[in-house]
Coordinates of C-alpha atoms and ligand atoms in Angstrom, one line a residue:
X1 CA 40.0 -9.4 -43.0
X2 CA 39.5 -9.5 -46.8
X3 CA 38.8 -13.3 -46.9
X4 CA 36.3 -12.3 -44.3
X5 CA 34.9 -9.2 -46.0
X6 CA 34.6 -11.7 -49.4
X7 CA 33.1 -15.2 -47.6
X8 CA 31.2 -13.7 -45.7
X9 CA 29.6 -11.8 -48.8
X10 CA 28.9 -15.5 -49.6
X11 CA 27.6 -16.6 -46.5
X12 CA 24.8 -13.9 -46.7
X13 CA 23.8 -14.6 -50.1
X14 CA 23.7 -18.7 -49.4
X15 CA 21.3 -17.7 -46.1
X16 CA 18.9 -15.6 -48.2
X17 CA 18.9 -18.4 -51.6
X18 CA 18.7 -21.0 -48.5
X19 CA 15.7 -19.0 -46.9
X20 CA 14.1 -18.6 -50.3
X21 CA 14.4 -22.0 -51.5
X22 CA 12.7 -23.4 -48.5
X23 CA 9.4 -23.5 -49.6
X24 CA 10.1 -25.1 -52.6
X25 CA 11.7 -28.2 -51.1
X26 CA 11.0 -31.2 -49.0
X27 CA 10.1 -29.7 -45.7
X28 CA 12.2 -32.5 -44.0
X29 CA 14.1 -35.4 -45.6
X30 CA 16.0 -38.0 -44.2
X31 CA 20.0 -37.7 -44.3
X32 CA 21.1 -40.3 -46.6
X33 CA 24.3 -42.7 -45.2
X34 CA 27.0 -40.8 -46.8
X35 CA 26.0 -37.6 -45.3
X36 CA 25.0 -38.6 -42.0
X37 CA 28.8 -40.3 -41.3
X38 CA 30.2 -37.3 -43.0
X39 CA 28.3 -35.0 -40.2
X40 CA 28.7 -37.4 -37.3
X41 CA 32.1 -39.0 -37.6
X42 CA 34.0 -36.3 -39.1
X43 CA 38.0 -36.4 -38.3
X44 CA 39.7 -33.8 -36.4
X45 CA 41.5 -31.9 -39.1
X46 CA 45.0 -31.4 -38.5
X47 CA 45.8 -28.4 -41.3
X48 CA 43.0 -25.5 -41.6
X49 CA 41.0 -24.6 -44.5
X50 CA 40.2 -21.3 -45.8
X51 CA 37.0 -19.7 -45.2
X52 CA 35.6 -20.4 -48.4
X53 CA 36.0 -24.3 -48.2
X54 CA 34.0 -24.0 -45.1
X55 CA 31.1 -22.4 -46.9
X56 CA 31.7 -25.2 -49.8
X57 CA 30.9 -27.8 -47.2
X58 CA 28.2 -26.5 -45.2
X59 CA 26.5 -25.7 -48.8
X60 CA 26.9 -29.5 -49.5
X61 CA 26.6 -31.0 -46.1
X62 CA 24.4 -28.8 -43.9
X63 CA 22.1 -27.0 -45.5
X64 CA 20.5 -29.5 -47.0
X65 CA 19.5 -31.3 -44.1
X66 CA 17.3 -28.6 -42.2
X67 CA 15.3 -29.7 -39.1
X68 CA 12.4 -28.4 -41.4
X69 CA 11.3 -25.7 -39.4
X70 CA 12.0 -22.6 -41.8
X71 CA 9.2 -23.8 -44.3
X72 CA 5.7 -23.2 -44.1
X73 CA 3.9 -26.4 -43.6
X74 CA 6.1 -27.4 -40.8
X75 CA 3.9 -28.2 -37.7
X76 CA 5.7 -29.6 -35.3
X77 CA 6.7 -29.2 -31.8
X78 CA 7.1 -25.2 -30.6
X79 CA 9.7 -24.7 -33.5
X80 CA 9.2 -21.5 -35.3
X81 CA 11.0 -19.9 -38.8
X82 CA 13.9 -17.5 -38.1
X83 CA 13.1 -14.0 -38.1
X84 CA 15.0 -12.1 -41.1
X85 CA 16.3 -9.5 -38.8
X86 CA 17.3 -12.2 -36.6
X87 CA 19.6 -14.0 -39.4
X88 CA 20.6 -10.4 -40.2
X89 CA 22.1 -9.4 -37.0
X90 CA 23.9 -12.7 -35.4
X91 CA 27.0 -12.8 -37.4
X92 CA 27.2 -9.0 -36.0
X93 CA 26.6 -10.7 -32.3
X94 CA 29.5 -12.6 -33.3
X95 CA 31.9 -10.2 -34.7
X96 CA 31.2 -8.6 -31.2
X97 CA 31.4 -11.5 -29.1
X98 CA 30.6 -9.8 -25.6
X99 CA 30.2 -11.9 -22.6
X100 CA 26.7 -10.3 -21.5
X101 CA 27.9 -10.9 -17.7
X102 CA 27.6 -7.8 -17.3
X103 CA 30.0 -4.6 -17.1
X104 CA 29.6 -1.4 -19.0
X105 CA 29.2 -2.3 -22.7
X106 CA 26.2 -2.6 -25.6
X107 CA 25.2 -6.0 -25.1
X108 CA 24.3 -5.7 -21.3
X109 CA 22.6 -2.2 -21.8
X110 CA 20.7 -3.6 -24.7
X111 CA 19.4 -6.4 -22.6
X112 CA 17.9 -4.0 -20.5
X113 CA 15.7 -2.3 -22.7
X114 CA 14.8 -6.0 -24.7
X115 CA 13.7 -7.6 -21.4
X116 CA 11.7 -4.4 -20.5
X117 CA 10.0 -4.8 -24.3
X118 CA 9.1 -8.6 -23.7
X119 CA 7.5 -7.3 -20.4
X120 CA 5.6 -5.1 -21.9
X121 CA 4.3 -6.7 -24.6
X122 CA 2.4 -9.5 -22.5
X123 CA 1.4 -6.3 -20.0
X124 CA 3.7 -8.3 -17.0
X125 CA 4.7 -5.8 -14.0
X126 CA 8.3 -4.2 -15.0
X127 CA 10.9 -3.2 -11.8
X128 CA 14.2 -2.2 -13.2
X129 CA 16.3 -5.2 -13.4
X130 CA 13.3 -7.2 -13.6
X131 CA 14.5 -10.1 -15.3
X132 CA 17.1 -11.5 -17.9
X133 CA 17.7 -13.7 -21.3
X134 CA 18.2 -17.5 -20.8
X135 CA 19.2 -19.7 -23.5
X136 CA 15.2 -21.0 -23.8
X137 CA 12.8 -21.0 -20.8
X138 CA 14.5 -24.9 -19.3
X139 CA 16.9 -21.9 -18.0
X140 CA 14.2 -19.4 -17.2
X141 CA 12.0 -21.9 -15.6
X142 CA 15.1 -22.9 -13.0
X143 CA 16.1 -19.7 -12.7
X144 CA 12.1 -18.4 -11.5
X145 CA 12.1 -22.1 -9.2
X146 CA 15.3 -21.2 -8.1
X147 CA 14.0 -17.7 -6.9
X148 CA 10.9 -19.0 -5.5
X149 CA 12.8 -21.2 -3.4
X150 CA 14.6 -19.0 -2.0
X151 CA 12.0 -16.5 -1.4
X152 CA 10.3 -19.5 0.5
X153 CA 13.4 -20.5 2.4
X154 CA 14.1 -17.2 3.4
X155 CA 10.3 -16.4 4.4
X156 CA 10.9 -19.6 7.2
X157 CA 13.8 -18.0 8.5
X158 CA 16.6 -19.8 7.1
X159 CA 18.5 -19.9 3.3
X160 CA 18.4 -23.1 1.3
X161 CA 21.3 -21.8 -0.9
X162 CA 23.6 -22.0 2.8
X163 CA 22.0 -24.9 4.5
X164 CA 20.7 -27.1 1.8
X165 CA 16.7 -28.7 1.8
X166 CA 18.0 -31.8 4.3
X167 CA 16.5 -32.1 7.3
X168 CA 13.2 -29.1 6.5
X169 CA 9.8 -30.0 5.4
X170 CA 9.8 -30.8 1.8
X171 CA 9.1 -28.2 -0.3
X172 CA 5.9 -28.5 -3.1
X173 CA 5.5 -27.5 -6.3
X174 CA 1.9 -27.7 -8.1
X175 CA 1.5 -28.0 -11.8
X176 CA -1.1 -29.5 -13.8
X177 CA -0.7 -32.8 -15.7
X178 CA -0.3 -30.8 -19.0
X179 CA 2.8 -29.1 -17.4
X180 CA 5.8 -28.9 -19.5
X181 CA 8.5 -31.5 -18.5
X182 CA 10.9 -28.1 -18.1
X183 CA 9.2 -27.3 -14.6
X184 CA 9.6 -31.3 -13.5
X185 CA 13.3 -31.0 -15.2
X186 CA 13.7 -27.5 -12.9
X187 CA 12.3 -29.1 -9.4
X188 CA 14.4 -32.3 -9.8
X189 CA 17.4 -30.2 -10.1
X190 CA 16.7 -27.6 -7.4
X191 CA 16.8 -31.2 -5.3
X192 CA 12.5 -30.1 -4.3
X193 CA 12.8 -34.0 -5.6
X194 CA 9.6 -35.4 -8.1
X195 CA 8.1 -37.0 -5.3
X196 CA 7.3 -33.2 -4.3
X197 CA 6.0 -32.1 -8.0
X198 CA 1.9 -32.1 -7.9
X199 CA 0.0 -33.2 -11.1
X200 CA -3.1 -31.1 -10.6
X201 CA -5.8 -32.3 -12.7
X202 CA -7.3 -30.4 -15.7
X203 CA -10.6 -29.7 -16.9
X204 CA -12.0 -30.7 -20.1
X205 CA -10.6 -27.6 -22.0
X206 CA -6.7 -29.0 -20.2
X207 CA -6.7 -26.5 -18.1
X208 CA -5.8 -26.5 -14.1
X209 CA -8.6 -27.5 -12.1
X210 CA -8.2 -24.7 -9.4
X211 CA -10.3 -26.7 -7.1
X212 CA -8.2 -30.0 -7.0
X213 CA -5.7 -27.5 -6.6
X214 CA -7.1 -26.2 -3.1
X215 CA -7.2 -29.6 -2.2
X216 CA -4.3 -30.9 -2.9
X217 CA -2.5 -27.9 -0.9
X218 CA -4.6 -28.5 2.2
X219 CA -4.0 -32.3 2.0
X220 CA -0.3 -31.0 1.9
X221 CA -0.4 -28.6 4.5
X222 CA -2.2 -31.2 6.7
X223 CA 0.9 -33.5 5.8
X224 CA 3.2 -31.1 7.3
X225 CA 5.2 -30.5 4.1
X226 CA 5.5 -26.8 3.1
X227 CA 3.9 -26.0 -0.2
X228 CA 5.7 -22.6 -2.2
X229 CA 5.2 -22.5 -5.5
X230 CA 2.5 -23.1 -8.0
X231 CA 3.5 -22.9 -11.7
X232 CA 0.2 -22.2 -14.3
X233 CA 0.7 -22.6 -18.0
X234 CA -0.3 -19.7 -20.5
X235 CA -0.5 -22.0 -23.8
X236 CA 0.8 -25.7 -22.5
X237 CA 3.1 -27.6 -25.7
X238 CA 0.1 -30.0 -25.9
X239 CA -3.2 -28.2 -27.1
X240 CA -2.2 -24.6 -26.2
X241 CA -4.1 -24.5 -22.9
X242 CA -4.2 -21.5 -20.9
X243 CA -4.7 -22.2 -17.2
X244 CA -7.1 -19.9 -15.2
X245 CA -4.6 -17.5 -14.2
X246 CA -6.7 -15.5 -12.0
X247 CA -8.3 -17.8 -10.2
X248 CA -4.5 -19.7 -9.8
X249 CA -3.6 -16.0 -8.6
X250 CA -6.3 -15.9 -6.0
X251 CA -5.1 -19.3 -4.2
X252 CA -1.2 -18.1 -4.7
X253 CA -2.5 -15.0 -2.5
X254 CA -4.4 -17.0 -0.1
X255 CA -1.5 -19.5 1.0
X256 CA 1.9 -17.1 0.3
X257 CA 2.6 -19.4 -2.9
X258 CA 5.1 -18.3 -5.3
X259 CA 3.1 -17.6 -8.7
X260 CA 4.9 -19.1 -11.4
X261 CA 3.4 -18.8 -15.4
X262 CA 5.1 -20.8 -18.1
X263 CA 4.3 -18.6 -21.1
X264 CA 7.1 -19.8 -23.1
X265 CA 5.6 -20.8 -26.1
X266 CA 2.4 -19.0 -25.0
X267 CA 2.4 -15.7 -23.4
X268 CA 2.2 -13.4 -26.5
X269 CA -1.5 -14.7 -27.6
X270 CA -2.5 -12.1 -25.2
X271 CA -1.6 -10.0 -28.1
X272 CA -4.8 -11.7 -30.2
X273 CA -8.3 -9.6 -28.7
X274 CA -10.0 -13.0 -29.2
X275 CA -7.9 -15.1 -26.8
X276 CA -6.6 -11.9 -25.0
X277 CA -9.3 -12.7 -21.9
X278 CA -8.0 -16.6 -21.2
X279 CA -4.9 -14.6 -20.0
X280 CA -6.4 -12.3 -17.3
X281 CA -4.2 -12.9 -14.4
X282 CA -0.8 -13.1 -16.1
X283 CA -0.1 -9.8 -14.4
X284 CA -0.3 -11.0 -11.2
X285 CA 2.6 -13.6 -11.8
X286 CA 5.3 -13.4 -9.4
X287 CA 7.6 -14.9 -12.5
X288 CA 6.9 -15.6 -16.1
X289 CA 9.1 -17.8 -18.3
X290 CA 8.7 -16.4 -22.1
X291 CA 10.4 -18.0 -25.0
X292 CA 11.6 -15.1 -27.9
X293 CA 12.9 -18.4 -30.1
X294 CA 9.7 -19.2 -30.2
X295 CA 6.4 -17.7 -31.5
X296 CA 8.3 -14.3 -31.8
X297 CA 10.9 -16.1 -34.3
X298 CA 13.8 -15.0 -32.7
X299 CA 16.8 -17.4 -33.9
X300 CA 17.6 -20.5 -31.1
X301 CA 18.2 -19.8 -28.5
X302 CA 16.6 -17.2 -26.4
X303 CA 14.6 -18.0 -23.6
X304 CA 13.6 -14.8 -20.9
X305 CA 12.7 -14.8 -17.1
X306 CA 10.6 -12.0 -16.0
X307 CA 10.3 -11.5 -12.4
X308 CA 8.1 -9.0 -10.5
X309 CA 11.2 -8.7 -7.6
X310 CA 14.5 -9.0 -9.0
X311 CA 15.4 -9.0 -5.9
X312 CA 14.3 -12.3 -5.5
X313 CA 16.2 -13.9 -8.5
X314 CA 19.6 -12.5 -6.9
X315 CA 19.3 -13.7 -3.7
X316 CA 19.1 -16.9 -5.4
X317 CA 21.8 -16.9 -7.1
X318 CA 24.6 -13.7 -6.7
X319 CA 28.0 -15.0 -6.0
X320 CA 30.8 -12.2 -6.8
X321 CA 34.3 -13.5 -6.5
X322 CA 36.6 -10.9 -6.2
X323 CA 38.4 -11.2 -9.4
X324 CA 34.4 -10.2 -10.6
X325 CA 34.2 -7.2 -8.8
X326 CA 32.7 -4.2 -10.4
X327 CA 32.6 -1.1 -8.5
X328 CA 31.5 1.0 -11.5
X329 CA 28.2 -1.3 -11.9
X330 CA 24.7 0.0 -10.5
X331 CA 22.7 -1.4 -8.4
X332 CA 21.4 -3.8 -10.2
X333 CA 24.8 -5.1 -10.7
X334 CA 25.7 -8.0 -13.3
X335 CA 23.4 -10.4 -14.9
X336 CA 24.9 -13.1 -14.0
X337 CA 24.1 -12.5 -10.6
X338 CA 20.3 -13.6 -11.8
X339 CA 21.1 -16.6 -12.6
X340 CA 23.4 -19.7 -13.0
X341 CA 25.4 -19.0 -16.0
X342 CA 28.4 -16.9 -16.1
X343 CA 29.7 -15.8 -19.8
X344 CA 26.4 -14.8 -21.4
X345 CA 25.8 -14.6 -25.2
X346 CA 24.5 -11.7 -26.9
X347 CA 21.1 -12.7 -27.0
X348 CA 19.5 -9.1 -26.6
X349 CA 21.0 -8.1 -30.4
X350 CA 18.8 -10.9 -32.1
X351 CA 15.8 -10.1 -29.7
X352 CA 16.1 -6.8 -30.3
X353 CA 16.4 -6.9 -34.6
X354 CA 13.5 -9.1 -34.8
X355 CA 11.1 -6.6 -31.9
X356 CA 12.5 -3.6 -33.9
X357 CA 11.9 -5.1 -37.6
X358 CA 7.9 -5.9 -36.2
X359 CA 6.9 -3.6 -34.2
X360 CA 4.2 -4.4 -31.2
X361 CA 1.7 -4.6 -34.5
X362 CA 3.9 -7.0 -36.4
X363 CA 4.1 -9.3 -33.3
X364 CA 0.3 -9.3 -32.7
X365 CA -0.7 -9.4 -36.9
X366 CA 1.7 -13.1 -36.3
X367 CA -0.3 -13.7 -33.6
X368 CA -3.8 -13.2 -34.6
X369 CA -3.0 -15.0 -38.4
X370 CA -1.4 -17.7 -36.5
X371 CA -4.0 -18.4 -33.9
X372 CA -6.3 -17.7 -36.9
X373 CA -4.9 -20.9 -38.7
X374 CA -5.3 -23.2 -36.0
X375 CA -8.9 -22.4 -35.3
X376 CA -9.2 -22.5 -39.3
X377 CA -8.1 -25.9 -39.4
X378 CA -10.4 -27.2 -35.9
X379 CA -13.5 -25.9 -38.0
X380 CA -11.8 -28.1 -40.9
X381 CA -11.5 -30.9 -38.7
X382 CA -14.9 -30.7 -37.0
X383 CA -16.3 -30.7 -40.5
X384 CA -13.9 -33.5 -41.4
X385 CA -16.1 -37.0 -40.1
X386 CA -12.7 -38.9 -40.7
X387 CA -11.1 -36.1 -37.9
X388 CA -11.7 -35.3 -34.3
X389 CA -11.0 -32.1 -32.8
X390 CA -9.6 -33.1 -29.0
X391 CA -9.2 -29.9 -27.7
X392 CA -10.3 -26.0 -28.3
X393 CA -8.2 -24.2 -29.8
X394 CA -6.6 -21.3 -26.9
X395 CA -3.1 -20.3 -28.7
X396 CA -2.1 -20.9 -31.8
X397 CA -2.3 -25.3 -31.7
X398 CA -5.0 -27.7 -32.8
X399 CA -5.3 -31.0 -31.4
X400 CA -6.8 -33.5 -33.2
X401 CA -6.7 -37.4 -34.4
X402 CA -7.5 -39.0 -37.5
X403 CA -10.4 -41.1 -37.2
X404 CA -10.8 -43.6 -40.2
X405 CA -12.8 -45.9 -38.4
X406 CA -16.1 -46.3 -40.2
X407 CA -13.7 -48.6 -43.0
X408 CA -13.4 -51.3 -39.8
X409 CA -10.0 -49.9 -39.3
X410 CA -9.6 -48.5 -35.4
X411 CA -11.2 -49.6 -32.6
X412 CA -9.8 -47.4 -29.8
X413 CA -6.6 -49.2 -29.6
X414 CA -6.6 -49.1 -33.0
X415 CA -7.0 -45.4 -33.8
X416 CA -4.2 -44.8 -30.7
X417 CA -1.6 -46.8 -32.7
X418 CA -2.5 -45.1 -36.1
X419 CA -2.4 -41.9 -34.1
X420 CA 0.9 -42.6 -32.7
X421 CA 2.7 -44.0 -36.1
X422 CA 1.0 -40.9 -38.0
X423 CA 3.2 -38.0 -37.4
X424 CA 6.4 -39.9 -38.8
X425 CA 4.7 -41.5 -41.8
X426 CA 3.9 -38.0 -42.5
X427 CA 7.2 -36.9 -42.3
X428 CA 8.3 -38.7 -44.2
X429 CA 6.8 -38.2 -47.3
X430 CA 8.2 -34.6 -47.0
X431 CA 5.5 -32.6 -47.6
X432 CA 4.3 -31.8 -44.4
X433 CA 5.7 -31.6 -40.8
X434 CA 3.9 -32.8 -37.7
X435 CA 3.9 -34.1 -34.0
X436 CA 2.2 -36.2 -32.0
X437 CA 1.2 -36.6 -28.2
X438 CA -1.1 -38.0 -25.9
X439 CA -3.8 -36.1 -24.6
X440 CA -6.7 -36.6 -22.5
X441 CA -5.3 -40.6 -22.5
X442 CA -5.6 -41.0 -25.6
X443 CA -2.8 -40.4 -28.6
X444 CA -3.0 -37.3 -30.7
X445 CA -1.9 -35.3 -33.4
X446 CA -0.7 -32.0 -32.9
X447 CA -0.3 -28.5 -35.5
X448 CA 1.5 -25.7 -34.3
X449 CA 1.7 -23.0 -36.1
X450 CA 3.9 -20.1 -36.0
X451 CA 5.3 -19.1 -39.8
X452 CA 3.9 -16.1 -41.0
X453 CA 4.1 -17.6 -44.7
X454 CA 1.5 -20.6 -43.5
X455 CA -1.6 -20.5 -45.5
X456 CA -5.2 -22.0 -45.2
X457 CA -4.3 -23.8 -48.4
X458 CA -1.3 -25.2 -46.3
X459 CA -4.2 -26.9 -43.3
X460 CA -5.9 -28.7 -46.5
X461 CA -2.7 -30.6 -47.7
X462 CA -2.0 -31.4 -43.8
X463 CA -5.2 -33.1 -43.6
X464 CA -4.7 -34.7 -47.1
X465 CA -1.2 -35.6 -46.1
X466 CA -2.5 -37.3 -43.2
X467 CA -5.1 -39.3 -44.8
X468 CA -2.3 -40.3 -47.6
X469 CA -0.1 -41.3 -45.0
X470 CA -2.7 -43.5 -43.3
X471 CA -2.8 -45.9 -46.2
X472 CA 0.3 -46.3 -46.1
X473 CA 0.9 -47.8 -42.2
Ligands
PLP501 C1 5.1 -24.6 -22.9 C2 6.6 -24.8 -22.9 N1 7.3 -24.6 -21.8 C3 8.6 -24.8 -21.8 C4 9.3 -25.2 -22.9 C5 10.8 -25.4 -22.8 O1 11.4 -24.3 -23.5 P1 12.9 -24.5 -24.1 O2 12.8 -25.6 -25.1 O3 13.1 -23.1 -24.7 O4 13.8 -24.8 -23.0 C6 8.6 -25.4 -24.1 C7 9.3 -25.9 -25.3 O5 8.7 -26.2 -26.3 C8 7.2 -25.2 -24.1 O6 6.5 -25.4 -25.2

């Protein structure tokens, strides 16, 4: 244990000089030849290596190369900084090394309470046992379809999970054309099949149109097919969206629809008083998909299903082998029982550290400056007459495009493929980091913003970086 005791003395000091160096570099950089076929085509090694050599290499190989998401002016995707008290407490997960099955230990116990947190700090209904940690919300998401297939299955009197969907009316699923591609991902793989996934249209703010909605179910219904579930979006990875949850709710209620919210990068802007009343109806979810590795800056990868009947999530998916036994359990019996995987990580620990180190006001003060940034830069870009805002800004996102047209640059093809070669020309020159997408049919630029180290001096060199790295395409 002393080479352990002295590199891993190392390895702490290299995470916090690696963390504090961030903002000084590049936020991304390309890996040069050298390094990229010393990462990717790295020999088995016959002979081990002490543990020191191992921290040599991943000082001259690894860290170097970050995905750019630590540093401040890195905008891209749903990708947030690690939490401090995240990085603290993993390597204690892993001196640990529970499987989080279940059975009568810390890391299962601990789950209990982080899930309960996560519920109530987006106000969702909390049972005992009412939900569990995923490894990002692709596994909540089939774990809440999975349940609300079930649930639907079972309602008709007979159990998909023993018969298989062959030979019933096809099941359908309505999202809205923002939807994340996680839901369509889940319902191909719970065999529902795509031809069965709704694009509900959206309004001009991207959000469900509740009344193509109606329609689409009774055209369904009249069809013969056997709508169960429809999935809303509180903060969609495009603009930030949040559906009209209630009104979803109120249609759910009417036919006996499973009411399914993705709020996995989303859900905690109910924290923010400003955007806290988009979100009325959350709490009438019958499952909510919430993301910890993402705004709340829990280290990858944590994902969380919260269900309103736990109940519902085991019938879908408890299988106990004998050798799994546990006669000591509860009732709530093993988390693996809620869902497909097996041996669990230790994910609560990491959830936990970072919840504990904030505090309900920490969470909501990342919130509100977050969200706070993105409508500082839509004002920035509404006063901008070489920007266009695309969307109003619901979460903490701003969509936009760079519009450099009065030079005789962009017609609307034109400002689509400047739009679409934009985010990687910025990326390139390293001193900003964002996405794109298309929204509204047209190709966009997308900031997300999650650090708590962002500052409004951070928006202006985005927008200069994107006007810089317009020249150059
Ligand atoms: C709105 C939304 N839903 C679902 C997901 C999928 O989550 P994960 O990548 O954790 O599986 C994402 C990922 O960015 C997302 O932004």
């Amino acid at each position: 244990m002393d080479e352990l005791r002295r590199a891993g003395v190392r390895a702490a000091e290299i995470a916090a000089a690696h963390l504090e160096g961030v903002p000084a570099g590049p936020v991304w950089r390309p890996v040069p030849a050298a390094e990229r076929a010393w990462l990717a085509e790295l020999p088995l090694p016959e002979a081990g290596r002490p543990l020191d050599a191992l921290l040599d290499d991943v000082g001259a190989h690894v860290l170097p190369y970050p995905m750019g998401n630590g540093h401040p002016r890195f905008f891209g995707w749903v990708n947030s900084p690690p939490s401090p008290a995240g990085v603290l407490v993993e390597p204690l997960a892993a001196a640990l090394n529970p499987s989080c099955a279940g059975g009568d230990h810390a890391g299962p116990l601990l789950e209990r309470t982080v899930v309960r947190w996560l519920a109530e700090l987006v106000g969702f209904h909390h049972p005992p046992g009412g939900g569990l940690l995923t490894s990002g919300a692709s596994m909540a998401t089939i774990v809440c379809l999975a349940a609300a297939r079930q649930h639907a299955a079972l309602a008709d009197g007979w159990d998909a999970r023993e018969e298989g969907l062959h030979g019933r009316p096809p099941m359908v699923l309505y999202v809205t054309e923002e939807g994340h591609s996680c839901l369509h991902k889940a319902a191909q793989l719970l065999g529902l099949g795509a031809r069965n996934v709704r694009k509900v249209p959206v309004d001009a703010s991207f959000r469900m149109d509740v009344g193509a909605l109606r329609t689409m179910i009774a055209d369904d219904l009249a069809a013969g097919l056997r709508p169960f579930c429809v999935a809303g979006s509180a903060g969609t990875v495009n603009s930030g969206a949040v559906d009209p949850l209630d009104a979803i709710a109120d249609v759910a209620a009417e036919h006996g629809l499973w009411f399914h919210v993705d709020g996995a990068y989303g859900a905690l802007g109910v924290l923010d008083a400003r955007s806290a009343p988009a979100y009325a109806g959350l709490d009438r979810a019958d499952s909510l998909a919430l993301d910890p590795h993402k705004w709340l800056g829990v280290p990858v990868g944590c994902g969380c299903a919260l269900l309103r009947d736990p109940a519902a999530a085991r019938a879908a998916f408890s299988l106990v082998p004998s050798y799994l036994v546990d006669d000591n359990a509860d009732d709530l019996g093993w988390f693996a029982e809620y869902g497909p995987e097996q041996t669990r990580p230790f994910r609560a620990l990491k959830t936990w550290a970072t919840l504990s180190y904030l505090g309900r006001e920490g969470v909501t003060r990342l919130v509100e400056h977050t969200g706070g940034l993105a409508r500082t830069l839509a004002a920035m870009v509404e006063q901008a007459a070489d920007f266009e805002l695309l969307a109003p800004v619901a979460t903490s996102i701003t969509a936009f495009r760079h519009t450099p047209a009065t030079d005789g640059s962009g017609g609307p093809g034109g400002l689509d493929a400047l739009n679409r070669a934009l985010p990687g020309a910025v990326q390139a020159r390293g001193n900003a980091f964002l996405t794109g997408t298309r929204l509204g049919g047209r190709d966009a630029l997308r900031a997300c913003f999650l650090h708590p180290d962002t500052t409004k001096d951070d928006l202006a060199i985005l927008l200069a970086e994107i006007r810089l790295a317009a020249k150059t395409l």
